[in-house]
Amino acid sequence: MTPLAEIIAGASRTETGFTTAIPTDWMQGRTAYGGLSAALALQAALEAEPDLPPLRSAQVAFIGPLAGDVTVTATKLRRGRNAAFLQSDVTSEAGLGLRATFVFMAPLPSSIAHDTAERGPIPPPTPAANLYTGPDDFFTGNFNFCDHTPGTGPAEWLRWARLRARDDLHPFVELMAIGDALPPAAFKLLAEKRTPLSSLNWQINFQNPAPATTDGWWLLHASAGTARDGYSTQRMTIWDSAGEPIAEAMQGVAIFG
């Protein structure tokens, strides 16, 4: 297990970001785990522009495989009085693998206070809960998981997740690393068939400017309403340990078979 904070701290800084190597225990097949790549992209953006307000939105395109040595660059697109837009690219020897646009925005005075968001439907794992982690040579080895299956649909996940090593991380960097930890919801439709799937894009909007949780636990939900012609779209949610909504997201997923 290689802590994400160790990867960030050991990176070589450049004028536009940093270079680092993807450890083998953060790989998923021939590419790096998407949450790791997105977290590195966000870290570069945070370092590129001082005193950023809270992260509110991220648009992530998973363009190609990333492995081995990678270069992470961040560029300020625009910064106004309240909002800042930054773009980050992650490239490897194979070329551009990820491009992300991050939107940071300060809280504004408002006459609107509306909240009907669904709260987390299940409590966090107890100390006696049956936790599991992945193999040492796969990205899931960096996480603890606890599944909840009763009442879930045929293309739906509901799973508690936490990073096994989460100290010294920016809260939003931790969330980017956590938020993509579920398999695509359409994966459940494949039964025993080994069919490759790949996330194409990820749009995530954060509802809390200062996310925090207890014992590192975040509740992840993903549900695919449609899956056909080699493509699925899914909705995703993240809650903290108290059941408060942290983020809403969508992904498009390619199904190769």
Coordinates of N, CA and C in Angstrom, one line a residue, residues 57-254:
S57 N -17.0 22.2 -8.1 CA -17.3 21.3 -9.2 C -16.1 20.8 -9.9
A58 N -16.1 19.6 -10.5 CA -15.0 19.1 -11.3 C -15.6 18.4 -12.5
Q59 N -15.0 18.6 -13.6 CA -15.4 17.9 -14.8 C -14.1 17.1 -15.3
V60 N -14.2 15.8 -15.3 CA -13.0 15.0 -15.5 C -13.2 14.1 -16.8
A61 N -12.3 14.2 -17.7 CA -12.4 13.4 -18.9 C -11.2 12.3 -18.8
F62 N -11.6 11.1 -18.8 CA -10.6 10.0 -18.8 C -10.3 9.6 -20.3
I63 N -9.2 10.2 -20.8 CA -9.0 10.2 -22.2 C -8.2 9.0 -22.7
G64 N -7.2 8.6 -21.9 CA -6.4 7.4 -22.2 C -5.7 6.8 -21.0
P65 N -5.0 5.7 -21.2 CA -4.3 5.1 -20.1 C -3.2 5.9 -19.5
L66 N -3.0 5.8 -18.2 CA -1.9 6.4 -17.5 C -1.2 5.4 -16.7
A67 N 0.2 5.3 -16.9 CA 1.0 4.3 -16.2 C 2.4 4.8 -16.1
G68 N 3.1 4.3 -15.1 CA 4.5 4.7 -15.0 C 4.7 6.2 -14.6
D69 N 5.7 6.8 -15.2 CA 6.0 8.2 -14.9 C 4.9 9.1 -15.6
V70 N 4.4 10.1 -14.8 CA 3.3 11.0 -15.3 C 3.8 12.4 -15.0
T71 N 3.3 13.3 -15.8 CA 3.4 14.7 -15.6 C 2.1 15.4 -15.4
V72 N 2.0 16.1 -14.3 CA 0.7 16.8 -14.0 C 0.9 18.3 -14.1
T73 N 0.1 18.9 -14.9 CA 0.2 20.4 -15.1 C -1.1 21.1 -14.8
A74 N -1.1 22.3 -14.3 CA -2.3 23.0 -13.9 C -2.2 24.4 -14.5
T75 N -3.3 24.9 -15.1 CA -3.3 26.2 -15.7 C -4.6 27.0 -15.2
K76 N -4.4 28.2 -14.8 CA -5.5 29.1 -14.4 C -6.2 29.5 -15.7
L77 N -7.5 29.2 -15.8 CA -8.3 29.7 -17.0 C -8.9 31.1 -16.7
R78 N -9.4 31.3 -15.5 CA -9.9 32.6 -15.2 C -10.2 32.6 -13.7
R79 N -9.9 33.8 -13.1 CA -10.3 34.0 -11.7 C -10.9 35.3 -11.6
G80 N -12.2 35.3 -11.1 CA -12.9 36.5 -10.8 C -13.0 36.8 -9.3
R81 N -13.9 37.7 -9.0 CA -14.1 38.0 -7.6 C -14.5 36.9 -6.7
N82 N -15.3 36.0 -7.2 CA -15.9 34.9 -6.4 C -15.5 33.5 -6.9
A83 N -15.2 33.3 -8.2 CA -15.0 32.0 -8.7 C -13.6 31.9 -9.4
A84 N -13.0 30.7 -9.4 CA -11.8 30.5 -10.1 C -11.9 29.2 -10.9
F85 N -11.5 29.2 -12.2 CA -11.5 28.0 -13.0 C -10.1 27.6 -13.3
L86 N -9.7 26.4 -13.0 CA -8.4 25.9 -13.3 C -8.5 24.6 -14.1
Q87 N -7.6 24.4 -15.0 CA -7.5 23.1 -15.8 C -6.3 22.4 -15.5
S88 N -6.4 21.1 -15.3 CA -5.2 20.2 -15.0 C -5.2 19.1 -16.1
D89 N -4.0 18.8 -16.5 CA -3.8 17.7 -17.5 C -2.8 16.7 -16.8
V90 N -3.0 15.4 -17.0 CA -2.1 14.3 -16.6 C -1.7 13.6 -17.8
T91 N -0.4 13.5 -18.1 CA 0.1 12.9 -19.3 C 1.2 11.8 -18.9
S92 N 1.3 10.8 -19.7 CA 2.4 9.8 -19.5 C 3.0 9.6 -20.9
E93 N 3.9 8.6 -21.0 CA 4.5 8.3 -22.2 C 3.5 8.1 -23.4
A94 N 2.3 7.6 -23.0 CA 1.3 7.3 -24.0 C 0.6 8.5 -24.5
G95 N 0.8 9.7 -23.8 CA 0.1 10.9 -24.2 C -0.8 11.4 -23.1
L96 N -1.8 12.2 -23.5 CA -2.7 12.8 -22.6 C -3.7 11.7 -22.1
G97 N -3.7 11.6 -20.7 CA -4.6 10.5 -20.2 C -5.8 11.1 -19.4
L98 N -5.7 12.3 -18.9 CA -6.8 12.9 -18.1 C -6.7 14.4 -18.3
R99 N -7.9 15.0 -18.4 CA -8.0 16.4 -18.4 C -9.2 16.8 -17.5
A100 N -8.9 17.7 -16.6 CA -10.0 18.1 -15.6 C -10.1 19.6 -15.5
T101 N -11.3 20.0 -15.4 CA -11.6 21.5 -15.1 C -12.2 21.6 -13.7
F102 N -11.6 22.4 -12.9 CA -12.1 22.6 -11.5 C -12.7 24.0 -11.3
V103 N -13.8 24.0 -10.6 CA -14.4 25.3 -10.3 C -14.4 25.5 -8.8
F104 N -13.7 26.6 -8.4 CA -13.7 26.9 -7.0 C -14.5 28.2 -6.8
M105 N -15.4 28.2 -5.7 CA -16.2 29.4 -5.5 C -16.4 29.7 -4.1
A106 N -16.3 30.9 -3.7 CA -16.6 31.4 -2.3 C -18.1 31.4 -2.0
P107 N -18.5 31.2 -0.8 CA -19.9 31.4 -0.5 C -20.4 32.8 -0.7
L108 N -21.6 33.0 -1.2 CA -22.2 34.3 -1.5 C -23.4 34.5 -0.6
P109 N -23.6 35.8 -0.2 CA -24.9 36.1 0.5 C -26.1 35.7 -0.4
S110 N -27.1 35.1 0.1 CA -28.2 34.6 -0.7 C -29.5 34.6 0.2
S111 N -30.6 34.9 -0.5 CA -31.9 34.8 0.2 C -32.5 33.4 0.1
I112 N -31.8 32.5 -0.6 CA -32.3 31.2 -0.8 C -31.6 30.2 0.2
A113 N -32.4 29.4 0.9 CA -31.8 28.3 1.7 C -32.7 27.1 1.5
H114 N -32.4 26.3 0.5 CA -33.3 25.2 0.1 C -32.5 23.9 0.2
D115 N -33.0 22.9 0.9 CA -32.3 21.6 1.0 C -33.3 20.5 1.2
T116 N -33.5 19.8 0.1 CA -34.3 18.5 0.1 C -33.5 17.3 -0.3
A117 N -32.2 17.5 -0.2 CA -31.3 16.4 -0.7 C -31.5 15.1 0.2
E118 N -31.5 14.0 -0.4 CA -31.6 12.7 0.4 C -30.4 12.5 1.3
R119 N -30.7 12.1 2.5 CA -29.7 11.8 3.5 C -29.2 10.3 3.3
G120 N -28.0 10.1 3.8 CA -27.5 8.7 3.8 C -28.4 7.7 4.4
P121 N -28.7 6.6 3.7 CA -29.8 5.7 4.2 C -29.3 4.7 5.2
I122 N -28.0 4.5 5.5 CA -27.5 3.5 6.4 C -26.4 4.1 7.3
P123 N -26.3 3.6 8.5 CA -25.2 4.1 9.4 C -23.9 3.5 9.0
P124 N -22.8 4.2 9.4 CA -21.4 3.7 9.1 C -21.1 2.4 9.7
P125 N -20.1 1.7 9.3 CA -19.7 0.4 9.9 C -19.4 0.5 11.3
T126 N -19.8 -0.5 12.1 CA -19.4 -0.6 13.5 C -18.0 -1.2 13.6
P127 N -17.3 -1.1 14.8 CA -16.0 -1.7 14.9 C -16.0 -3.2 14.6
A128 N -17.2 -3.9 14.8 CA -17.3 -5.3 14.6 C -17.7 -5.6 13.1
A129 N -17.9 -4.7 12.3 CA -18.4 -4.9 10.9 C -17.4 -5.7 10.1
N130 N -17.9 -6.4 9.1 CA -17.1 -7.2 8.3 C -16.5 -6.4 7.1
L131 N -15.3 -5.9 7.3 CA -14.6 -5.0 6.3 C -13.8 -5.9 5.4
Y132 N -13.5 -5.3 4.2 CA -12.6 -6.0 3.3 C -11.8 -5.0 2.5
T133 N -10.7 -5.4 2.0 CA -9.9 -4.6 1.2 C -9.4 -5.4 0.0
G134 N -8.9 -4.8 -1.0 CA -8.5 -5.5 -2.2 C -7.1 -6.0 -2.2
P135 N -6.7 -6.7 -3.2 CA -5.3 -7.3 -3.2 C -4.2 -6.2 -3.3
D136 N -3.0 -6.5 -2.9 CA -1.9 -5.6 -2.8 C -1.5 -5.0 -4.1
D137 N -1.8 -5.7 -5.2 CA -1.3 -5.3 -6.5 C -2.5 -4.7 -7.3
F138 N -3.5 -4.2 -6.7 CA -4.6 -3.5 -7.3 C -5.0 -2.3 -6.5
F139 N -5.6 -1.3 -7.1 CA -5.8 0.0 -6.4 C -6.7 -0.2 -5.2
T140 N -7.6 -1.2 -5.2 CA -8.5 -1.4 -4.1 C -7.8 -1.8 -2.8
G141 N -6.5 -2.2 -2.9 CA -5.8 -2.5 -1.7 C -5.5 -1.3 -0.8
N142 N -5.7 -0.1 -1.4 CA -5.5 1.1 -0.6 C -6.8 1.6 0.2
F143 N -7.9 0.8 0.1 CA -9.1 1.1 0.7 C -9.6 0.0 1.7
N144 N -10.5 0.5 2.6 CA -11.4 -0.4 3.3 C -12.8 -0.2 2.8
F145 N -13.5 -1.3 2.7 CA -14.9 -1.3 2.1 C -15.8 -2.0 3.1
C146 N -17.1 -1.6 3.0 CA -18.2 -2.4 3.7 C -19.4 -2.2 2.8
D147 N -19.9 -3.3 2.2 CA -21.0 -3.3 1.3 C -22.3 -3.3 2.0
H148 N -23.4 -2.8 1.4 CA -24.7 -2.9 1.8 C -25.5 -3.3 0.6
T149 N -26.1 -4.5 0.6 CA -26.8 -5.0 -0.6 C -28.3 -5.1 -0.4
P150 N -28.9 -5.2 0.8 CA -30.3 -5.4 0.8 C -31.1 -4.2 0.2
G151 N -32.0 -4.5 -0.7 CA -32.8 -3.4 -1.3 C -32.2 -2.7 -2.5
T152 N -30.9 -3.1 -2.8 CA -30.3 -2.4 -4.0 C -30.8 -3.0 -5.3
G153 N -30.7 -2.2 -6.4 CA -31.2 -2.7 -7.6 C -30.2 -3.5 -8.4
P154 N -30.6 -4.0 -9.6 CA -29.7 -4.9 -10.4 C -28.5 -4.2 -10.9
A155 N -28.5 -2.8 -11.0 CA -27.4 -2.1 -11.4 C -27.1 -0.9 -10.5
E156 N -26.9 -1.3 -9.2 CA -26.8 -0.3 -8.1 C -25.8 -0.8 -7.1
W157 N -24.9 0.1 -6.6 CA -24.0 -0.1 -5.5 C -24.3 0.8 -4.4
L158 N -24.2 0.3 -3.1 CA -24.2 1.2 -1.9 C -23.1 0.6 -1.0
R159 N -22.1 1.4 -0.8 CA -20.9 0.9 -0.2 C -20.2 2.0 0.6
W160 N -19.8 1.6 1.9 CA -18.9 2.5 2.7 C -17.5 2.3 2.2
A161 N -16.7 3.4 2.1 CA -15.4 3.3 1.7 C -14.5 4.3 2.5
R162 N -13.3 3.9 2.7 CA -12.3 4.9 3.3 C -10.9 4.5 2.8
L163 N -10.1 5.5 2.7 CA -8.7 5.3 2.5 C -8.0 4.7 3.7
R164 N -7.2 3.7 3.5 CA -6.5 3.1 4.7 C -5.4 4.1 5.2
A165 N -4.8 4.9 4.3 CA -3.9 6.0 4.7 C -4.4 7.3 4.2
R166 N -4.9 8.1 5.1 CA -5.6 9.3 4.7 C -5.0 10.6 5.4
D167 N -4.0 10.5 6.2 CA -3.4 11.6 6.9 C -2.7 12.5 5.8
D168 N -2.7 13.8 6.2 CA -2.0 14.9 5.4 C -2.5 15.1 4.0
L169 N -3.8 14.8 3.8 CA -4.4 15.1 2.5 C -5.4 16.2 2.6
H170 N -5.4 17.1 1.6 CA -6.5 18.1 1.5 C -7.8 17.4 1.4
P171 N -8.9 17.9 2.1 CA -10.1 17.1 2.2 C -10.7 16.8 0.8
F172 N -10.6 17.8 -0.1 CA -11.2 17.5 -1.5 C -10.3 16.6 -2.3
V173 N -9.0 16.5 -2.0 CA -8.1 15.6 -2.7 C -8.5 14.2 -2.2
E174 N -8.8 14.0 -0.9 CA -9.2 12.7 -0.4 C -10.6 12.3 -1.0
L175 N -11.5 13.3 -1.2 CA -12.8 13.0 -1.8 C -12.7 12.6 -3.3
M176 N -11.8 13.2 -4.0 CA -11.6 12.8 -5.4 C -11.0 11.4 -5.5
A177 N -10.2 11.1 -4.6 CA -9.6 9.7 -4.5 C -10.7 8.7 -4.1
I178 N -11.6 9.1 -3.3 CA -12.6 8.2 -2.8 C -13.8 8.1 -3.8
G179 N -14.1 9.2 -4.4 CA -15.4 9.2 -5.2 C -15.6 8.3 -6.3
D180 N -14.4 7.8 -6.9 CA -14.5 6.9 -8.0 C -14.2 5.5 -7.7
A181 N -14.3 5.1 -6.4 CA -13.9 3.8 -5.9 C -14.8 2.7 -6.2
L182 N -16.1 3.0 -6.5 CA -17.1 2.0 -6.8 C -16.8 1.4 -8.3
P183 N -17.0 0.1 -8.5 CA -17.1 -0.3 -9.9 C -18.2 0.3 -10.6
P184 N -18.2 0.5 -11.9 CA -19.4 1.0 -12.6 C -20.6 0.2 -12.3
A185 N -21.7 0.9 -12.1 CA -23.0 0.2 -11.7 C -23.4 -0.9 -12.7
A186 N -23.1 -0.7 -13.9 CA -23.5 -1.7 -15.0 C -22.7 -3.0 -14.8
F187 N -21.6 -2.9 -14.1 CA -20.8 -4.1 -13.8 C -21.6 -5.3 -13.2
K188 N -22.6 -4.9 -12.4 CA -23.4 -5.9 -11.7 C -24.3 -6.6 -12.7
L189 N -24.6 -6.1 -13.9 CA -25.4 -6.7 -14.9 C -24.7 -7.9 -15.6
L190 N -23.4 -7.9 -15.4 CA -22.6 -8.9 -16.2 C -22.5 -10.2 -15.6
A191 N -23.0 -10.4 -14.4 CA -22.9 -11.7 -13.7 C -21.5 -12.2 -13.6
E192 N -21.3 -13.4 -14.1 CA -19.9 -14.0 -14.1 C -19.1 -13.7 -15.3
K193 N -19.7 -13.0 -16.3 CA -18.9 -12.7 -17.5 C -17.9 -11.6 -17.3
R194 N -16.7 -11.9 -17.7 CA -15.6 -10.9 -17.5 C -15.5 -10.0 -18.7
T195 N -16.2 -8.8 -18.6 CA -16.3 -7.9 -19.6 C -15.6 -6.6 -19.2
P196 N -14.7 -6.0 -19.9 CA -14.0 -4.8 -19.5 C -15.0 -3.6 -19.5
L197 N -14.9 -2.7 -18.5 CA -15.6 -1.5 -18.5 C -14.6 -0.3 -18.2
S198 N -15.0 0.9 -18.7 CA -14.1 2.0 -18.5 C -14.9 3.3 -18.4
S199 N -14.6 4.0 -17.3 CA -15.2 5.4 -17.2 C -14.7 6.3 -18.2
L200 N -15.6 7.0 -18.9 CA -15.2 8.0 -19.9 C -15.1 9.4 -19.4
N201 N -16.0 9.7 -18.5 CA -16.1 11.1 -17.9 C -16.7 11.1 -16.5
W202 N -16.5 12.2 -15.8 CA -17.0 12.3 -14.4 C -17.3 13.7 -14.1
Q203 N -18.5 14.0 -13.9 CA -19.0 15.3 -13.4 C -19.4 15.2 -12.0
I204 N -18.7 15.9 -11.1 CA -19.0 15.9 -9.7 C -19.2 17.3 -9.1
N205 N -20.3 17.5 -8.4 CA -20.6 18.8 -7.8 C -20.6 18.6 -6.3
F206 N -19.9 19.4 -5.6 CA -19.8 19.3 -4.1 C -20.8 20.2 -3.4
Q207 N -21.5 19.7 -2.4 CA -22.6 20.4 -1.7 C -22.1 21.0 -0.4
N208 N -20.9 20.6 0.0 CA -20.4 21.1 1.3 C -19.1 21.7 1.1
P209 N -18.9 23.0 1.5 CA -17.6 23.6 1.3 C -16.5 23.2 2.2
A210 N -16.9 22.4 3.3 CA -15.9 22.0 4.2 C -16.2 20.5 4.6
P211 N -16.0 19.6 3.7 CA -16.3 18.2 4.0 C -15.5 17.6 5.1
A212 N -16.1 16.8 6.0 CA -15.4 16.1 7.0 C -16.3 14.9 7.4
T213 N -15.6 13.8 7.9 CA -16.4 12.6 8.3 C -15.7 12.0 9.5
T214 N -16.2 10.9 10.0 CA -15.7 10.2 11.2 C -15.0 8.9 10.7
D215 N -13.8 8.7 11.2 CA -13.0 7.5 11.0 C -12.8 7.3 9.5
G216 N -12.8 8.3 8.7 CA -12.5 8.2 7.3 C -13.6 7.7 6.4
W217 N -14.8 7.4 7.0 CA -15.9 6.7 6.2 C -16.7 7.6 5.4
W218 N -16.9 7.3 4.1 CA -17.8 8.0 3.2 C -18.7 6.9 2.5
L219 N -20.0 7.2 2.5 CA -20.9 6.3 1.9 C -21.1 6.7 0.4
L220 N -20.8 5.7 -0.5 CA -20.9 5.9 -1.9 C -22.1 5.1 -2.5
H221 N -22.7 5.8 -3.5 CA -23.9 5.2 -4.1 C -23.7 5.4 -5.6
A222 N -24.0 4.4 -6.4 CA -24.0 4.5 -7.9 C -25.2 3.7 -8.4
S223 N -25.9 4.3 -9.4 CA -27.0 3.5 -10.0 C -27.1 3.9 -11.5
A224 N -27.2 2.8 -12.3 CA -27.2 3.0 -13.7 C -28.7 2.8 -14.2
G225 N -29.3 3.8 -14.8 CA -30.7 3.6 -15.3 C -30.7 3.0 -16.6
T226 N -29.7 3.2 -17.4 CA -29.6 2.5 -18.8 C -28.2 2.0 -19.0
A227 N -28.2 0.9 -19.8 CA -26.9 0.3 -20.2 C -27.2 -0.5 -21.5
R228 N -26.8 0.1 -22.6 CA -27.0 -0.6 -23.9 C -26.0 0.0 -25.0
D229 N -25.8 -0.8 -26.0 CA -25.0 -0.4 -27.1 C -23.6 -0.1 -26.7
G230 N -23.1 -0.7 -25.6 CA -21.7 -0.5 -25.1 C -21.6 0.7 -24.3
Y231 N -22.6 1.3 -23.8 CA -22.5 2.6 -23.1 C -23.6 2.6 -22.0
S232 N -23.1 3.1 -20.8 CA -24.0 3.3 -19.7 C -23.8 4.6 -19.1
T233 N -24.9 5.2 -18.5 CA -24.8 6.4 -17.7 C -25.3 6.2 -16.3
Q234 N -24.6 6.7 -15.4 CA -24.9 6.5 -14.0 C -24.9 7.7 -13.1
R235 N -25.7 7.7 -12.1 CA -25.8 8.8 -11.1 C -25.1 8.3 -9.8
M236 N -24.4 9.2 -9.2 CA -23.6 8.9 -8.0 C -23.8 9.9 -6.9
T237 N -23.7 9.4 -5.7 CA -23.8 10.3 -4.5 C -22.7 9.9 -3.5
I238 N -22.3 10.9 -2.7 CA -21.4 10.7 -1.6 C -22.0 11.3 -0.4
W239 N -22.1 10.6 0.8 CA -22.5 11.1 2.0 C -21.4 11.0 3.1
D240 N -21.4 11.8 4.1 CA -20.5 11.6 5.2 C -21.0 10.6 6.2
S241 N -20.3 10.4 7.3 CA -20.7 9.4 8.3 C -22.0 9.7 9.0
A242 N -22.4 11.0 9.0 CA -23.6 11.4 9.6 C -24.8 11.4 8.7
G243 N -24.5 11.0 7.4 CA -25.6 10.9 6.4 C -25.8 12.2 5.7
E244 N -25.0 13.2 5.9 CA -25.1 14.5 5.2 C -24.6 14.4 3.8
P245 N -25.3 15.0 2.8 CA -24.9 15.0 1.5 C -23.6 15.8 1.2
I246 N -22.7 15.2 0.5 CA -21.4 15.8 0.3 C -21.2 16.1 -1.2
A247 N -21.7 15.2 -2.1 CA -21.4 15.4 -3.5 C -22.5 14.6 -4.3
E248 N -22.8 15.2 -5.5 CA -23.6 14.5 -6.5 C -22.8 14.4 -7.7
A249 N -22.9 13.3 -8.5 CA -22.1 13.1 -9.7 C -22.8 12.3 -10.7
M250 N -22.2 12.3 -11.9 CA -22.6 11.5 -13.0 C -21.4 11.0 -13.8
Q251 N -21.5 9.8 -14.3 CA -20.5 9.2 -15.2 C -21.0 8.6 -16.4
G252 N -20.3 8.7 -17.5 CA -20.5 7.9 -18.7 C -19.5 6.7 -18.7
V253 N -20.0 5.5 -19.0 CA -19.1 4.3 -18.9 C -19.2 3.5 -20.2
A254 N -18.0 3.1 -20.7 CA -18.0 2.3 -21.9 C -17.9 0.8 -21.5

